[in-house]
């Protein structure tokens, strides 16, 4: 795919949604960090349902430690893998209190050193909480990037590197939101809705649907 086509795709996505945001609900960097950690292999809808009950009661590292591990588990037990996620969030809170003065660090290395936080989670936090032009590649972005031929790669890291290279600076802060939402609602896994897609004429996917 050439750069003119990529530019047009991003321009249309921007025009359709000029100020995209994550669908996870949060009101602070810490709430976002917890929500993204809980969202691994879970839906944003499911995470929001749990955090709507958790955050009014505990939305700081110390407040979650005060809840205790069992208390935290009770709030998030509707989310898949809740036992390991509760352990990770609890240990994360201990580190934030002891090492980071209860603040979420604006630093990739420090974020990735937290339990349950990988590259994707760090990218989301740096992007959404701090406005960094990072691109978090999830399954939706991986699929959309490869299927459209926008940025092809054999794994999420390869796709991230390709996107970093081919996405112009003016789109970098918002591109991962556009691609996630596009993959979630239009370019869906089993049957993409090509007929109602605003970039269908630019997309290089060969097996388009009606």
Short mmCIF file of C-alpha atoms in Angstrom, two decimals:
data_model
loop_
_atom_site.label_atom_id
_atom_site.label_comp_id
_atom_site.label_asym_id
_atom_site.label_seq_id
_atom_site.Cartn_x
_atom_site.Cartn_y
_atom_site.Cartn_z
CA UNK A 1 0.00 0.00 0.00
CA UNK A 2 1.38 3.42 -0.92
CA UNK A 3 1.60 6.41 1.38
CA UNK A 4 -1.04 8.43 -0.50
CA UNK A 5 -3.59 5.69 0.08
CA UNK A 6 -2.63 5.40 3.75
CA UNK A 7 -2.96 9.16 4.17
CA UNK A 8 -6.45 9.11 2.65
CA UNK A 9 -7.52 6.20 4.90
CA UNK A 10 -6.38 8.05 8.02
CA UNK A 11 -7.94 11.31 6.84
CA UNK A 12 -11.32 9.63 6.41
CA UNK A 13 -11.12 7.93 9.80
CA UNK A 14 -10.21 11.28 11.39
CA UNK A 15 -13.07 13.05 9.62
CA UNK A 16 -15.51 10.43 10.87
CA UNK A 17 -14.18 10.57 14.45
CA UNK A 18 -11.99 13.65 15.12
CA UNK A 19 -11.48 13.01 18.85
CA UNK A 20 -11.47 9.25 19.42
CA UNK A 21 -11.19 7.85 22.93
CA UNK A 22 -10.82 4.46 24.53
CA UNK A 23 -14.11 2.78 25.44
CA UNK A 24 -12.72 1.90 28.86
CA UNK A 25 -14.14 4.22 31.52
CA UNK A 26 -11.60 6.01 33.73
CA UNK A 27 -10.99 9.37 35.36
CA UNK A 28 -7.30 9.17 36.27
CA UNK A 29 -4.11 7.52 34.98
CA UNK A 30 -4.38 4.97 37.81
CA UNK A 31 -7.97 4.02 36.92
CA UNK A 32 -6.89 3.65 33.29
CA UNK A 33 -3.93 1.44 34.25
CA UNK A 34 -6.19 -0.85 36.29
CA UNK A 35 -8.87 -0.97 33.58
CA UNK A 36 -6.38 -1.83 30.82
CA UNK A 37 -4.76 -4.50 33.00
CA UNK A 38 -8.20 -6.04 33.60
CA UNK A 39 -9.11 -5.86 29.90
CA UNK A 40 -6.68 -8.55 28.72
CA UNK A 41 -8.78 -11.28 27.05
CA UNK A 42 -11.93 -9.49 28.24
CA UNK A 43 -14.30 -6.96 26.69
CA UNK A 44 -14.30 -3.27 27.55
CA UNK A 45 -18.02 -3.62 28.35
CA UNK A 46 -17.26 -6.35 30.90
CA UNK A 47 -14.41 -4.36 32.47
CA UNK A 48 -16.53 -1.20 32.72
CA UNK A 49 -19.29 -3.14 34.46
CA UNK A 50 -16.82 -4.23 37.16
CA UNK A 51 -14.93 -0.93 37.53
CA UNK A 52 -18.19 1.05 37.87
CA UNK A 53 -18.55 -0.73 41.22
CA UNK A 54 -14.86 -0.87 42.14
CA UNK A 55 -13.69 2.69 41.43
CA UNK A 56 -16.24 4.54 43.61
CA UNK A 57 -14.96 2.44 46.53
CA UNK A 58 -11.25 2.18 45.63
CA UNK A 59 -9.57 4.23 42.91
CA UNK A 60 -6.09 4.78 44.35
CA UNK A 61 -3.31 2.25 44.98
CA UNK A 62 -3.67 2.57 48.76
CA UNK A 63 -7.47 2.22 48.65
CA UNK A 64 -7.11 -1.05 46.72
CA UNK A 65 -4.54 -2.32 49.23
CA UNK A 66 -6.99 -1.39 52.00
CA UNK A 67 -9.66 -3.49 50.28
CA UNK A 68 -7.37 -6.49 50.52
CA UNK A 69 -6.84 -9.14 47.87
CA UNK A 70 -10.10 -10.97 48.65
CA UNK A 71 -12.05 -7.71 48.56
CA UNK A 72 -10.55 -6.82 45.20
CA UNK A 73 -11.38 -10.28 43.84
CA UNK A 74 -15.03 -9.81 44.80
CA UNK A 75 -15.29 -6.67 42.67
CA UNK A 76 -13.70 -8.15 39.56
CA UNK A 77 -14.91 -11.78 39.70
CA UNK A 78 -17.16 -11.25 36.66
CA UNK A 79 -14.04 -10.71 34.49
CA UNK A 80 -12.17 -13.64 32.91
CA UNK A 81 -8.93 -14.69 34.66
CA UNK A 82 -9.98 -12.57 37.67
CA UNK A 83 -7.76 -14.46 40.15
CA UNK A 84 -4.48 -13.76 38.37
CA UNK A 85 -5.63 -10.23 37.46
CA UNK A 86 -6.47 -9.50 41.11
CA UNK A 87 -3.01 -10.71 42.15
CA UNK A 88 -1.35 -8.52 39.51
CA UNK A 89 -3.36 -5.41 40.36
CA UNK A 90 -2.72 -5.89 44.09
CA UNK A 91 1.04 -6.32 43.61
CA UNK A 92 1.04 -3.37 41.18
CA UNK A 93 -0.54 -1.20 43.87
CA UNK A 94 2.13 -2.23 46.38
CA UNK A 95 4.86 -1.17 43.94
CA UNK A 96 3.11 2.13 43.10
CA UNK A 97 2.80 2.98 46.81
CA UNK A 98 6.33 1.92 47.75
CA UNK A 99 8.31 2.99 44.69
CA UNK A 100 6.32 5.66 42.87
CA UNK A 101 4.63 7.69 45.60
CA UNK A 102 1.26 6.21 44.50
CA UNK A 103 1.60 7.85 41.07
CA UNK A 104 1.47 6.07 37.71
CA UNK A 105 4.93 6.59 36.18
CA UNK A 106 5.08 8.33 32.79
CA UNK A 107 7.84 6.02 31.73
CA UNK A 108 7.69 2.89 29.58
CA UNK A 109 10.33 0.94 31.49
CA UNK A 110 8.75 1.64 34.87
CA UNK A 111 5.28 0.75 33.55
CA UNK A 112 6.44 -2.51 31.98
CA UNK A 113 8.10 -3.47 35.29
CA UNK A 114 4.66 -3.53 36.96
CA UNK A 115 2.95 -6.94 37.35
CA UNK A 116 0.47 -7.65 34.55
CA UNK A 117 1.69 -4.76 32.41
CA UNK A 118 3.14 -5.63 29.03
CA UNK A 119 4.06 -3.49 26.07
CA UNK A 120 0.46 -3.09 24.87
CA UNK A 121 -0.83 -1.92 28.27
CA UNK A 122 2.09 0.49 28.65
CA UNK A 123 1.36 1.90 25.18
CA UNK A 124 -2.32 2.45 26.02
CA UNK A 125 -1.49 4.23 29.29
CA UNK A 126 1.21 6.41 27.72
CA UNK A 127 -1.13 7.29 24.86
CA UNK A 128 -4.45 7.84 26.67
CA UNK A 129 -3.24 9.18 30.02
CA UNK A 130 -0.20 11.14 28.90
CA UNK A 131 -0.79 11.89 25.20
CA UNK A 132 2.24 10.02 23.86
CA UNK A 133 2.07 9.06 20.14
CA UNK A 134 2.34 5.35 21.00
CA UNK A 135 0.47 2.67 19.06
CA UNK A 136 -0.90 -0.24 21.09
CA UNK A 137 -1.52 -3.21 18.82
CA UNK A 138 -4.31 -5.55 19.95
CA UNK A 139 -6.09 -8.30 17.98
CA UNK A 140 -8.34 -5.76 16.21
CA UNK A 141 -5.44 -3.59 15.04
CA UNK A 142 -3.42 -6.64 14.05
CA UNK A 143 -6.32 -7.92 11.93
CA UNK A 144 -7.22 -4.56 10.33
CA UNK A 145 -3.59 -3.69 9.55
CA UNK A 146 -2.97 -7.04 7.83
CA UNK A 147 -6.35 -7.45 6.16
CA UNK A 148 -6.39 -3.98 4.57
CA UNK A 149 -2.64 -4.28 3.82
CA UNK A 150 -2.17 -0.95 5.64
CA UNK A 151 0.71 -2.28 7.76
CA UNK A 152 1.44 -5.96 7.45
CA UNK A 153 3.38 -8.02 9.98
CA UNK A 154 3.56 -11.59 11.26
CA UNK A 155 3.01 -10.61 14.91
CA UNK A 156 1.85 -7.63 16.99
CA UNK A 157 5.37 -6.25 17.46
CA UNK A 158 6.03 -6.34 13.70
CA UNK A 159 2.73 -4.55 13.03
CA UNK A 160 3.50 -1.94 15.70
CA UNK A 161 6.92 -1.28 14.16
CA UNK A 162 5.40 -1.00 10.69
CA UNK A 163 2.69 1.40 11.90
CA UNK A 164 5.32 3.51 13.67
CA UNK A 165 7.11 3.77 10.34
CA UNK A 166 4.21 4.45 7.97
CA UNK A 167 1.76 6.55 10.02
CA UNK A 168 2.41 10.29 9.57
CA UNK A 169 3.11 12.25 12.76
CA UNK A 170 -0.19 14.17 12.64
CA UNK A 171 -2.18 10.92 13.03
CA UNK A 172 0.00 9.08 15.56
CA UNK A 173 -1.76 10.04 18.79
CA UNK A 174 -5.17 8.86 17.55
CA UNK A 175 -4.41 6.06 15.09
CA UNK A 176 -4.69 3.16 17.51
CA UNK A 177 -8.19 4.29 18.58
CA UNK A 178 -9.38 4.56 14.98
CA UNK A 179 -8.05 1.13 14.06
CA UNK A 180 -9.43 -0.56 17.20
CA UNK A 181 -12.90 0.94 16.69
CA UNK A 182 -12.80 0.08 12.99
CA UNK A 183 -11.89 -3.52 13.81
CA UNK A 184 -14.46 -3.77 16.60
CA UNK A 185 -17.46 -2.44 14.68
CA UNK A 186 -16.76 -2.55 10.91
CA UNK A 187 -13.80 -4.74 9.95
CA UNK A 188 -14.97 -7.52 12.24
CA UNK A 189 -13.19 -10.87 12.55
CA UNK A 190 -15.62 -13.30 10.93
CA UNK A 191 -17.43 -11.15 8.43
CA UNK A 192 -16.24 -7.59 7.77
CA UNK A 193 -19.01 -5.10 6.93
CA UNK A 194 -17.36 -3.97 3.70
CA UNK A 195 -20.57 -2.54 2.27
CA UNK A 196 -20.79 0.08 5.04
CA UNK A 197 -17.04 0.75 5.33
CA UNK A 198 -15.80 4.29 4.64
CA UNK A 199 -12.44 3.03 3.38
CA UNK A 200 -13.67 0.09 1.28
CA UNK A 201 -12.39 1.59 -1.99
CA UNK A 202 -8.92 2.07 -0.50
CA UNK A 203 -8.67 -1.25 1.30
CA UNK A 204 -6.64 -3.99 -0.45
CA UNK A 205 -8.52 -6.96 1.06
CA UNK A 206 -9.45 -9.24 -1.83
CA UNK A 207 -12.42 -11.16 -0.42
CA UNK A 208 -14.75 -8.23 0.26
CA UNK A 209 -18.28 -8.87 1.49
CA UNK A 210 -21.44 -7.12 0.29
#
